[in-house]
Amino acid sequence: MANTDTADTAEPTRRDFLYIATGGVAAVGAALTVWPFIDQMNPDAAALALAQVEVDVSALEPGMSLTVKWRGKPVFVRNRTEKEIDESKAVPVSSLPDPVARNANLPASAEATDANRAADGREAWLIQIGICTHLGCVPLGQQGAYGGWFCPCHGSVYDTAGRIRQGPAPQNLHIPVYSFISESKLRIG
Amino acid sequence: MEGHSTYQPTNGAAKWLERRLPVIGLVHSSFVAYPTPRNLNYWWTFGAILSFVLVAQIITGIVLAMHYVPAGSMAFNSVEAIMRDVNFGWLLRYLHANGASLFFFAVYIHMFRGMYYGSYKEPREVLWILGVLILLLMIAAAFMGYVLPWGQMSFWAATVITNLFSAIPLVGTAITEWLWGGFSVDSATLNRFYALHYLLPFMIAGVVVLHVWALHVTGQNNPLGIDIKSKKDTVAFTPYATIKDMFATVVFLILLAWMVFYLPNYAGHPDNYIPADPLKTPAHIVPEWYFLPFYAILRAIPNKLAGVIALFSAIAVLFVLPWLDTSRVRSARFRPIYRQFFWIFVIVCIGLGYLGSQPAEGGYVIASRILTAYYFIHFLIILPVIGLIERPKPLPNSISESVLQGSGGGATATTTGSEG
């Protein structure tokens, strides 16, 4: 074989082409077959159906909060006090561990200023997903060194604008898409 | 190994089968005629104990599965029904839950035994690696099993552990939502964890077969850490090891029975008798005791990604242990410096376990950082360096010589009470 076929092995033959083509088709077929078995674990149609929640927030006086469940997650709605807003505004953005607003209603590059964290045109209102960006626990409100939120699981501390200040969490509390559809009604999602 | 092919079938049916599938011969050479070092101590009985516990977990698990409902709305109540309504359900569930706890207790002793006597060294590296693989599968099985009762601790354990994967750059969130099957831990997560919790023990059983196979290729290590040199160094597996393993298993069962009947919830958390509430995290969440050292390592590091990497590295480093220990002498009996560092390492592991159970604040965090650093220094610096600078004591000529001289230490005869 080695003596007679040197020319063939040096230059690919029709048979080599068929082997590679068959193998390639088999590999693509295997990958296509595996995909449904992987993709079945992704969120299904029911989970993807974009749920919207409407909440009446008219009863919230300054200093009061409520928690709404949206897509299985808690959403914190807080009507902040003057003191909380002032404390938040006094912090220079450059000193924050996470300088980005994490506000789904704004461009991804928006700075984590108090105005970019609070509701548009309603600086007292702070609406955020109540899930610690570290490992997913629900932080406790109005606790911790900055008077904002404190996560009991691993000690992350957030300020009165929900921005991470201390501890292992890498990001500010996320802000979901929302809008005020009237003076008293808030729609999340 | 010697001992193979000594089986001679005597009756006709056995001869017939043996010519077609030599399964009786395999069992005979592996568990009857198999030569086992004559100086094994009771630390060597944990392999048998672990095999027993694995079978017990599978049996109690299968019957519990006949009564458990893996749906978010019904899981908690079905577990309560097992406790109150199902005949002997309370016994089966307590056996399964405490069995898992003692499974880890036994596996940690088994691993420390291997570390003390250098059982991972040439030629048993693959045997050790398969063992670490079993540990990984056990961790996954135990974690998913803990989620099934769907109490507060179940739910938040599932949340925190699955969120570890969100630390992966770029694809972290996509992977986490893929694991969840939603945008948070929910019924879909519970259902798939149940399916995998049922699968994993059988995967463990498969790796255990490889583990035992590798063990029977290289032969067992022994407290002296020297090779078997002649038939005089060994005794037959049956009856010597068989009876000793059975006795140790019975003693272990007394411990299990004491837990099940007198302290059934000692290793658990009261919060897990509160139904899962996705809107409220318990004030102080901790994993089961057997994960506490790893949990302390996770929390010791103030950066999310680095903490997760440290957590996984703490287990990954075990895979390369055979190559980190540079000493050729296996048993710590003949390694005066290593023996001390071994015990420091044991204390550090227990210390990490204690710190993992405490709140993540103040002095506890600082202590966790020191012990976490030591954990890795032990493997990455201390072990390689000791192997180079330590002067081991002289090894005995053979197992039989050492045993017949009436002391475990052989020629040196200076074993201390601290070993093993």
Coordinates of C-alpha atoms in Angstrom, one line a residue:
Chain A
M1 CA 0.0 0.0 0.0
A2 CA 2.7 2.4 1.0
N3 CA 4.6 1.8 -2.3
T4 CA 1.7 1.9 -4.7
D5 CA -0.4 4.7 -3.1
T6 CA 2.1 7.4 -2.4
A7 CA 0.7 9.6 -5.1
D8 CA -2.9 9.0 -3.7
T9 CA -2.0 9.9 -0.1
A10 CA -0.1 13.0 -1.2
E11 CA -3.2 14.3 -3.0
P12 CA -6.7 13.9 -1.5
T13 CA -8.8 11.4 -3.4
R14 CA -12.6 11.3 -4.0
R15 CA -12.7 8.7 -1.2
D16 CA -11.0 11.1 1.3
F17 CA -13.5 13.7 0.4
L18 CA -16.4 11.3 0.9
Y19 CA -15.0 10.3 4.3
I20 CA -14.6 13.8 5.5
A21 CA -18.0 14.9 4.1
T22 CA -19.8 12.0 5.7
G23 CA -18.0 12.6 9.0
G24 CA -18.9 16.3 8.8
V25 CA -22.6 15.6 8.2
A26 CA -22.6 13.1 11.1
A27 CA -21.0 15.7 13.4
V28 CA -23.6 18.4 12.4
G29 CA -26.4 15.8 12.9
A30 CA -25.2 14.9 16.3
A31 CA -25.0 18.5 17.4
L32 CA -28.5 19.2 16.0
T33 CA -29.8 16.1 17.9
V34 CA -28.2 17.2 21.2
W35 CA -29.6 20.8 21.0
P36 CA -33.2 19.9 22.0
F37 CA -31.9 18.0 25.0
I38 CA -30.0 21.1 26.2
D39 CA -32.6 23.7 25.1
Q40 CA -35.4 22.0 26.9
M41 CA -33.9 23.3 30.2
N42 CA -34.2 26.9 29.2
P43 CA -37.1 29.0 30.4
D44 CA -40.2 27.7 28.6
A45 CA -43.0 29.6 26.8
A46 CA -45.0 30.2 29.9
A47 CA -42.0 31.6 31.8
L48 CA -41.0 33.7 28.8
A49 CA -44.5 35.3 28.4
L50 CA -43.6 38.7 29.5
A51 CA -45.6 39.2 32.7
Q52 CA -46.6 42.7 33.6
V53 CA -47.6 43.6 37.1
E54 CA -49.6 46.7 38.0
V55 CA -49.4 48.1 41.5
D56 CA -51.3 50.8 43.3
V57 CA -48.7 52.8 45.1
S58 CA -50.9 55.7 46.3
A59 CA -50.8 54.4 49.9
L60 CA -47.0 54.7 50.1
E61 CA -46.0 57.8 52.2
P62 CA -42.4 58.9 52.3
G63 CA -40.4 56.3 54.2
M64 CA -42.7 53.4 53.2
S65 CA -41.9 50.5 50.9
L66 CA -43.8 47.6 49.4
T67 CA -42.6 44.4 47.8
V68 CA -44.2 43.1 44.6
K69 CA -43.6 39.7 43.0
W70 CA -42.7 40.0 39.3
R71 CA -41.4 37.0 37.3
G72 CA -40.9 35.1 40.5
K73 CA -38.7 37.8 41.9
P74 CA -39.3 40.4 44.5
V75 CA -39.4 44.0 43.4
F76 CA -38.9 46.7 46.0
V77 CA -40.9 49.9 45.6
R78 CA -39.8 52.6 47.9
N79 CA -41.0 56.2 48.5
R80 CA -37.8 57.6 49.9
T81 CA -37.4 60.3 52.6
E82 CA -35.7 63.6 52.0
K83 CA -32.8 62.4 54.2
E84 CA -32.3 59.3 52.1
I85 CA -32.3 61.2 48.9
D86 CA -29.8 63.8 50.2
E87 CA -27.5 61.1 51.5
S88 CA -27.5 59.4 48.2
K89 CA -26.9 62.6 46.2
A90 CA -23.9 63.5 48.4
V91 CA -22.0 60.4 47.2
P92 CA -19.6 61.1 44.3
V93 CA -20.1 58.4 41.5
S94 CA -16.4 57.9 41.2
S95 CA -16.2 56.5 44.7
L96 CA -18.8 53.7 44.0
P97 CA -17.7 50.1 43.5
D98 CA -20.1 49.9 40.6
P99 CA -20.4 53.2 38.7
V100 CA -23.1 52.1 36.3
A101 CA -26.8 52.7 37.0
R102 CA -28.0 49.2 36.1
N103 CA -31.3 50.8 35.1
A104 CA -33.1 48.9 32.4
N105 CA -35.0 52.1 31.5
L106 CA -31.7 53.9 30.6
P107 CA -28.8 53.1 28.3
A108 CA -26.4 50.5 29.8
S109 CA -23.6 53.1 30.2
A110 CA -25.7 55.5 32.3
E111 CA -23.8 56.6 35.5
A112 CA -25.0 55.5 38.9
T113 CA -26.1 59.0 40.0
D114 CA -29.1 59.3 42.3
A115 CA -31.2 60.7 39.4
N116 CA -30.4 57.8 37.2
R117 CA -31.4 55.3 39.9
A118 CA -34.6 57.0 40.9
A119 CA -37.8 57.1 38.8
D120 CA -37.7 59.6 35.9
G121 CA -39.0 62.9 37.3
R122 CA -39.9 61.4 40.7
E123 CA -36.7 61.4 42.6
A124 CA -38.4 60.0 45.8
W125 CA -39.3 56.8 44.0
L126 CA -36.9 53.9 43.8
I127 CA -38.0 50.7 42.1
Q128 CA -35.5 47.9 42.0
I129 CA -35.3 44.1 41.8
G130 CA -34.9 42.9 45.4
I131 CA -32.2 40.3 44.6
C132 CA -28.7 40.7 45.9
T133 CA -26.3 40.8 42.9
H134 CA -24.0 38.5 44.8
L135 CA -25.8 35.1 45.1
G136 CA -29.4 36.0 44.9
C137 CA -30.7 36.4 48.4
V138 CA -33.3 39.1 49.2
P139 CA -31.7 42.0 51.1
L140 CA -33.4 43.5 54.2
G141 CA -34.6 47.1 53.8
Q142 CA -33.4 50.1 55.8
Q143 CA -30.5 48.2 57.4
G144 CA -26.8 48.3 57.2
A145 CA -24.2 51.1 57.5
Y146 CA -25.7 53.2 54.7
G147 CA -29.3 53.0 55.7
G148 CA -30.3 51.3 52.5
W149 CA -30.3 47.5 52.1
F150 CA -28.3 44.8 53.8
C151 CA -28.0 41.2 52.6
P152 CA -27.9 38.8 55.5
C153 CA -26.4 36.0 53.5
H154 CA -22.9 37.2 52.8
G155 CA -23.0 40.8 54.2
S156 CA -23.4 43.0 51.1
V157 CA -24.4 46.6 52.0
Y158 CA -26.4 48.8 49.6
D159 CA -27.1 52.6 50.1
T160 CA -30.4 54.5 49.9
A161 CA -30.2 54.4 46.1
G162 CA -29.7 50.6 46.1
R163 CA -26.0 51.0 45.1
I164 CA -23.5 48.5 46.3
R165 CA -21.1 50.0 48.9
Q166 CA -19.6 47.2 50.8
G167 CA -19.3 43.4 50.7
P168 CA -19.0 40.8 47.9
A169 CA -21.8 41.8 45.6
P170 CA -20.4 43.1 42.3
Q171 CA -23.3 45.3 41.1
N172 CA -25.9 47.7 42.2
L173 CA -29.4 46.3 42.6
H174 CA -30.9 46.0 39.2
I175 CA -33.8 48.2 38.1
P176 CA -36.5 46.6 36.0
V177 CA -38.4 48.1 33.1
Y178 CA -41.3 50.1 34.6
S179 CA -43.5 53.1 34.1
F180 CA -46.0 55.1 36.1
I181 CA -49.2 54.8 34.1
S182 CA -51.0 57.3 36.4
E183 CA -50.2 59.2 39.6
S184 CA -50.9 56.2 41.7
K185 CA -50.4 53.2 39.4
L186 CA -47.0 51.6 38.6
R187 CA -46.6 49.1 35.9
I188 CA -43.6 46.7 36.1
G189 CA -42.3 44.8 33.1
Chain B
M1 CA -2.6 -9.4 42.0
E2 CA -2.3 -12.9 43.4
G3 CA -5.5 -14.6 44.3
H4 CA -6.9 -14.5 40.7
S5 CA -8.3 -17.7 39.2
T6 CA -8.1 -19.7 42.3
Y7 CA -11.8 -20.4 42.0
Q8 CA -12.6 -23.9 40.8
P9 CA -16.4 -24.5 40.3
T10 CA -17.4 -27.8 41.7
N11 CA -21.1 -28.3 40.8
G12 CA -22.3 -28.6 37.2
A13 CA -24.4 -25.5 37.0
A14 CA -21.5 -23.3 38.3
K15 CA -19.1 -24.9 35.8
W16 CA -21.7 -24.3 33.0
L17 CA -22.0 -20.6 33.9
E18 CA -18.3 -20.1 34.5
R19 CA -17.4 -21.2 31.0
R20 CA -19.9 -18.7 29.6
L21 CA -19.6 -15.8 32.0
P22 CA -16.9 -16.1 34.8
V23 CA -18.9 -13.9 37.2
I24 CA -18.6 -16.2 40.2
G25 CA -14.9 -16.4 39.7
L26 CA -14.7 -12.6 39.5
V27 CA -16.5 -12.2 42.8
H28 CA -14.4 -15.0 44.3
S29 CA -11.1 -13.4 43.3
S30 CA -12.2 -9.9 44.3
F31 CA -13.9 -10.5 47.6
V32 CA -12.9 -14.0 48.8
A33 CA -9.4 -15.0 47.8
Y34 CA -8.3 -11.4 47.3
P35 CA -5.1 -10.8 49.4
T36 CA -5.4 -8.0 51.8
P37 CA -2.5 -6.6 53.8
R38 CA -2.5 -8.2 57.2
N39 CA -1.8 -5.0 59.1
L40 CA -4.8 -3.0 58.1
N41 CA -6.4 -1.0 61.0
Y42 CA -10.0 0.1 61.5
W43 CA -9.5 3.2 59.4
W44 CA -9.5 0.8 56.4
T45 CA -13.1 -0.2 57.1
F46 CA -14.7 3.0 55.8
G47 CA -14.7 1.8 52.2
A48 CA -17.1 -1.0 53.2
I49 CA -19.1 1.4 55.4
L50 CA -19.4 3.8 52.4
S51 CA -20.5 1.0 50.1
F52 CA -23.1 0.0 52.6
V53 CA -24.4 3.6 53.0
L54 CA -24.6 4.1 49.2
V55 CA -26.8 1.1 48.9
A56 CA -28.9 2.2 51.9
Q57 CA -29.3 5.7 50.5
I58 CA -30.5 4.2 47.1
I59 CA -33.0 1.9 48.8
T60 CA -34.5 4.5 51.2
G61 CA -34.4 7.0 48.3
I62 CA -36.4 4.8 45.9
V63 CA -39.1 4.2 48.4
L64 CA -39.3 7.9 49.4
A65 CA -39.7 8.7 45.6
M66 CA -42.9 6.7 45.7
H67 CA -44.5 9.3 48.0
Y68 CA -42.8 12.5 47.1
V69 CA -44.2 15.0 44.6
P70 CA -41.6 17.2 42.7
A71 CA -43.8 20.2 42.1
G72 CA -43.4 23.6 43.8
S73 CA -47.0 23.7 45.0
M74 CA -47.0 20.2 46.5
A75 CA -43.4 19.2 47.4
F76 CA -43.4 20.6 50.9
N77 CA -46.8 19.1 51.8
S78 CA -45.8 15.7 50.3
V79 CA -42.8 15.6 52.6
E80 CA -45.1 16.4 55.5
A81 CA -47.4 13.6 54.4
I82 CA -44.4 11.3 54.3
M83 CA -43.7 12.4 57.9
R84 CA -47.2 12.0 59.2
D85 CA -49.3 9.8 57.0
V86 CA -47.1 7.3 55.1
N87 CA -46.5 4.1 57.0
F88 CA -43.0 4.3 58.5
G89 CA -42.5 7.4 56.3
W90 CA -40.9 9.3 59.2
L91 CA -38.4 6.4 59.6
L92 CA -37.5 6.2 55.9
R93 CA -37.1 10.0 55.6
Y94 CA -35.0 10.3 58.8
L95 CA -32.8 7.3 57.6
H96 CA -32.3 9.0 54.2
A97 CA -31.5 12.5 55.6
N98 CA -29.2 11.3 58.4
G99 CA -27.7 8.7 56.1
A100 CA -26.6 11.5 53.8
S101 CA -25.0 13.3 56.8
L102 CA -23.1 10.2 57.9
F103 CA -22.2 9.5 54.3
F104 CA -20.2 12.7 54.3
F105 CA -18.8 12.0 57.8
A106 CA -17.6 8.6 56.6
V107 CA -16.2 9.9 53.3
Y108 CA -14.2 12.7 55.0
I109 CA -12.7 10.1 57.4
H110 CA -11.9 7.9 54.4
M111 CA -10.2 10.8 52.6
F112 CA -8.2 11.9 55.7
R113 CA -7.1 8.3 56.0
G114 CA -5.9 8.4 52.5
M115 CA -4.0 11.6 53.2
Y116 CA -2.4 10.4 56.4
Y117 CA -1.2 7.1 54.9
G118 CA -0.3 8.5 51.5
S119 CA -2.8 6.2 49.8
Y120 CA -2.9 8.6 46.7
K121 CA 0.7 8.1 45.8
E122 CA 2.1 6.1 43.0
P123 CA 0.6 3.7 41.8
R124 CA -2.8 4.7 43.2
E125 CA -3.2 8.1 41.6
V126 CA -6.2 7.1 39.4
L127 CA -7.8 5.4 42.4
W128 CA -7.6 8.7 44.3
I129 CA -8.8 10.7 41.4
L130 CA -11.9 8.5 41.0
G131 CA -12.5 9.0 44.7
V132 CA -12.5 12.8 44.3
L133 CA -14.9 12.3 41.4
I134 CA -17.2 10.4 43.7
L135 CA -16.9 13.2 46.2
L136 CA -18.0 15.7 43.5
L137 CA -21.0 13.6 42.5
M138 CA -21.9 13.2 46.2
I139 CA -21.8 17.0 46.6
A140 CA -24.1 17.4 43.6
A141 CA -26.5 14.7 44.8
A142 CA -26.6 16.0 48.4
F143 CA -27.2 19.6 47.3
M144 CA -30.1 18.6 45.0
G145 CA -31.6 16.3 47.6
Y146 CA -31.5 19.1 50.1
V147 CA -33.6 21.2 47.8
L148 CA -36.4 18.6 47.5
P149 CA -38.3 19.3 50.8
W150 CA -38.8 22.8 49.4
G151 CA -38.6 24.6 52.8
Q152 CA -36.9 28.0 53.3
M153 CA -33.4 26.5 53.6
S154 CA -34.0 24.3 50.5
F155 CA -35.1 27.2 48.4
W156 CA -32.4 29.6 49.5
A157 CA -29.7 27.0 49.2
A158 CA -30.8 26.4 45.6
T159 CA -30.8 30.1 45.0
V160 CA -27.3 30.8 46.4
I161 CA -25.7 27.7 44.8
T162 CA -27.2 28.2 41.4
N163 CA -26.2 31.9 41.5
L164 CA -22.6 30.7 41.8
F165 CA -22.7 30.2 38.1
S166 CA -23.8 33.8 37.5
A167 CA -20.3 34.8 38.4
I168 CA -19.0 33.4 35.1
P169 CA -18.3 36.4 32.9
L170 CA -20.6 37.1 29.9
V171 CA -22.6 33.8 29.8
G172 CA -23.2 33.6 33.6
T173 CA -26.8 34.8 33.6
A174 CA -27.7 32.7 30.6
I175 CA -26.3 29.6 32.3
T176 CA -28.1 30.4 35.5
E177 CA -31.5 30.8 33.8
W178 CA -30.8 27.6 31.9
L179 CA -30.3 25.8 35.2
W180 CA -33.4 27.4 36.6
G181 CA -35.7 27.0 33.6
G182 CA -37.0 30.4 34.5
F183 CA -36.0 33.8 35.9
S184 CA -35.7 32.5 39.4
V185 CA -35.6 29.2 41.3
D186 CA -39.1 27.8 40.8
S187 CA -41.1 24.7 40.2
A188 CA -39.2 23.9 37.0
T189 CA -35.9 24.0 39.0
L190 CA -37.3 21.6 41.6
N191 CA -38.6 19.2 39.0
R192 CA -35.2 18.9 37.2
F193 CA -33.3 18.7 40.5
Y194 CA -35.5 15.7 41.4
A195 CA -34.7 13.9 38.2
L196 CA -31.0 14.5 38.6
H197 CA -31.1 13.6 42.3
Y198 CA -32.5 10.2 41.2
L199 CA -29.9 9.8 38.6
L200 CA -26.7 10.8 40.5
P201 CA -26.6 7.9 43.0
F202 CA -26.4 5.4 40.1
M203 CA -23.6 7.4 38.5
I204 CA -21.8 7.3 41.9
A205 CA -22.4 3.5 42.0
G206 CA -20.8 3.3 38.5
V207 CA -17.7 5.3 39.6
V208 CA -17.5 3.2 42.8
V209 CA -17.2 0.1 40.5
L210 CA -14.2 1.8 38.8
H211 CA -12.8 2.9 42.2
V212 CA -12.9 -0.7 43.5
W213 CA -11.5 -2.0 40.2
A214 CA -8.6 0.4 40.4
L215 CA -8.1 -0.6 44.0
H216 CA -7.9 -4.3 43.1
V217 CA -5.4 -3.6 40.3
T218 CA -2.9 -1.8 42.5
G219 CA -3.8 -3.5 45.8
Q220 CA -4.6 -1.8 49.0
N221 CA -2.2 0.6 50.7
N222 CA -1.6 -0.2 54.4
P223 CA -0.6 1.7 57.6
L224 CA 3.1 1.1 56.9
G225 CA 2.7 2.4 53.3
I226 CA 5.1 -0.2 52.0
D227 CA 4.4 -2.7 49.2
I228 CA 3.3 -6.3 49.7
K229 CA 6.4 -8.4 49.2
S230 CA 5.3 -11.9 49.9
K231 CA 2.3 -14.0 50.7
K232 CA 3.2 -13.7 54.4
D233 CA 2.3 -10.0 54.2
T234 CA -1.3 -10.8 53.4
V235 CA -4.4 -12.5 54.6
A236 CA -7.5 -13.6 52.5
F237 CA -10.2 -11.0 52.1
T238 CA -12.7 -13.5 53.4
P239 CA -13.1 -14.1 56.3
Y240 CA -10.6 -11.6 57.7
A241 CA -11.6 -8.3 56.0
T242 CA -15.2 -9.3 55.5
I243 CA -15.8 -9.9 59.2
K244 CA -13.9 -6.8 60.2
D245 CA -15.8 -4.6 57.7
M246 CA -19.1 -6.0 58.8
F247 CA -18.3 -5.4 62.5
A248 CA -17.3 -1.8 61.7
T249 CA -20.5 -1.3 59.6
V250 CA -22.6 -2.5 62.6
V251 CA -20.8 0.0 64.9
F252 CA -21.5 2.7 62.3
L253 CA -25.1 1.6 62.1
I254 CA -25.4 2.2 65.9
L255 CA -24.3 5.8 65.3
L256 CA -26.9 6.1 62.5
A257 CA -29.7 4.6 64.7
W258 CA -28.8 6.9 67.5
M259 CA -29.1 9.9 65.1
V260 CA -32.3 8.6 63.5
F261 CA -34.1 7.8 66.8
Y262 CA -32.8 10.3 69.2
L263 CA -31.4 13.3 67.2
P264 CA -33.2 13.1 63.8
N265 CA -33.1 16.8 63.2
Y266 CA -29.8 17.6 64.8
A267 CA -28.0 18.0 61.5
G268 CA -30.8 19.9 59.9
H269 CA -32.2 23.5 60.3
P270 CA -35.5 24.4 61.8
D271 CA -36.1 27.0 59.0
N272 CA -36.5 24.1 56.5
Y273 CA -39.9 23.3 58.2
I274 CA -41.1 26.7 56.9
P275 CA -42.4 26.4 53.3
A276 CA -40.3 28.1 50.6
D277 CA -40.9 31.8 50.3
P278 CA -39.2 33.5 47.3
L279 CA -39.8 37.0 48.8
K280 CA -38.1 36.4 52.1
T281 CA -34.6 35.2 52.8
P282 CA -34.0 33.7 56.3
A283 CA -31.9 36.0 58.5
H284 CA -29.1 33.5 58.7
I285 CA -28.7 30.9 55.9
V286 CA -26.1 28.2 56.2
P287 CA -25.6 25.0 54.3
E288 CA -25.5 21.5 55.8
W289 CA -22.5 20.9 58.1
Y290 CA -20.6 18.9 55.5
F291 CA -20.4 21.9 53.1
L292 CA -19.5 24.5 55.8
P293 CA -15.7 24.5 55.1
F294 CA -16.3 25.2 51.5
Y295 CA -18.9 27.8 52.3
A296 CA -16.4 29.5 54.6
I297 CA -13.9 29.6 51.7
L298 CA -16.6 31.1 49.4
R299 CA -17.4 33.9 51.9
A300 CA -13.8 34.6 52.9
I301 CA -13.1 36.3 49.6
P302 CA -14.8 39.7 49.0
N303 CA -15.0 39.4 45.3
K304 CA -17.8 37.3 43.8
L305 CA -16.0 35.6 40.9
A306 CA -12.8 35.1 43.0
G307 CA -14.9 33.6 45.8
V308 CA -16.5 31.1 43.4
I309 CA -13.2 30.2 41.9
A310 CA -11.7 29.6 45.3
L311 CA -14.7 27.4 46.2
F312 CA -14.2 25.2 43.2
S313 CA -10.4 25.2 43.5
A314 CA -10.7 23.9 47.0
I315 CA -12.0 20.7 45.5
A316 CA -10.0 20.8 42.3
V317 CA -6.7 20.9 44.2
L318 CA -7.5 17.4 45.5
F319 CA -7.4 16.0 41.9
V320 CA -3.7 17.0 41.7
L321 CA -2.7 16.0 45.2
P322 CA -0.8 12.9 44.1
W323 CA 1.6 15.2 42.2
L324 CA 1.8 18.0 44.9
D325 CA 3.2 15.6 47.5
T326 CA 6.8 15.1 46.5
S327 CA 7.7 12.6 49.2
R328 CA 8.1 9.0 48.1
V329 CA 7.3 7.7 51.6
R330 CA 3.6 7.0 51.8
S331 CA 2.7 6.6 55.5
A332 CA 2.9 9.6 57.8
R333 CA 4.2 7.1 60.5
F334 CA 7.6 7.5 58.9
R335 CA 7.3 11.2 58.1
P336 CA 7.8 13.2 61.3
I337 CA 7.3 16.7 59.8
Y338 CA 4.4 15.8 57.5
R339 CA 2.6 14.1 60.4
Q340 CA 2.4 17.4 62.3
F341 CA 1.2 19.4 59.3
F342 CA -1.4 16.7 58.6
W343 CA -3.0 17.4 62.0
I344 CA -2.7 21.1 61.5
F345 CA -4.6 20.6 58.2
V346 CA -7.3 18.6 59.9
I347 CA -7.7 21.3 62.5
V348 CA -7.8 24.0 59.8
C349 CA -10.6 22.1 58.0
I350 CA -12.6 21.8 61.2
G351 CA -12.0 25.5 61.9
L352 CA -13.2 26.4 58.4
G353 CA -16.3 24.4 59.1
Y354 CA -16.9 26.4 62.3
L355 CA -16.4 29.7 60.6
G356 CA -18.8 28.7 57.8
S357 CA -21.5 28.3 60.4
Q358 CA -20.9 31.8 61.8
P359 CA -22.2 35.1 60.4
A360 CA -20.0 36.7 57.7
E361 CA -18.8 39.7 59.7
G362 CA -15.9 41.1 61.7
G363 CA -13.4 38.7 63.1
Y364 CA -15.0 35.7 61.6
V365 CA -14.2 37.0 58.1
I366 CA -10.6 37.7 59.0
A367 CA -10.2 34.2 60.5
S368 CA -11.8 32.7 57.4
R369 CA -9.3 34.4 55.2
I370 CA -6.4 33.2 57.2
L371 CA -7.6 29.6 57.2
T372 CA -8.6 29.7 53.6
A373 CA -5.1 30.9 52.7
Y374 CA -3.6 28.1 54.9
Y375 CA -5.8 25.5 53.1
F376 CA -4.3 26.3 49.8
I377 CA -0.8 26.8 51.2
H378 CA -0.9 23.3 52.7
F379 CA -1.4 21.8 49.3
L380 CA 0.5 24.2 47.1
I381 CA 3.6 25.0 49.2
I382 CA 3.8 22.9 52.4
L383 CA 3.3 19.5 50.8
P384 CA 5.8 20.0 47.9
V385 CA 8.4 21.5 50.2
I386 CA 8.2 19.0 53.1
G387 CA 8.8 16.2 50.6
L388 CA 12.1 17.8 49.7
I389 CA 13.4 18.7 53.1
E390 CA 12.0 16.0 55.4
R391 CA 14.2 13.1 56.4
P392 CA 11.9 10.1 56.8
K393 CA 12.4 7.4 59.4
P394 CA 13.7 4.1 58.1
L395 CA 11.0 1.9 56.6
P396 CA 10.6 -1.7 57.9
N397 CA 11.6 -4.5 55.6
S398 CA 8.2 -6.0 55.2
I399 CA 4.7 -6.0 56.6
S400 CA 5.1 -9.4 58.1
E401 CA 8.4 -8.6 59.8
S402 CA 6.8 -5.4 61.3
V403 CA 3.7 -7.2 62.5
L404 CA 5.6 -10.2 64.0
Q405 CA 7.8 -7.8 66.0
G406 CA 4.7 -6.8 67.8
S407 CA 4.6 -3.1 67.0
G408 CA 3.2 -1.3 64.1
G409 CA 6.3 0.8 63.7
G410 CA 8.6 -2.0 62.6
A411 CA 12.3 -1.4 63.0
T412 CA 11.8 2.1 64.3
A413 CA 9.2 1.0 66.8
T414 CA 8.2 4.6 67.7
T415 CA 4.7 4.9 66.5
T416 CA 2.7 7.4 68.6
G417 CA -0.8 7.4 69.7
S418 CA -1.6 10.3 67.5
E419 CA -1.6 8.4 64.2
G420 CA -4.6 7.9 61.9

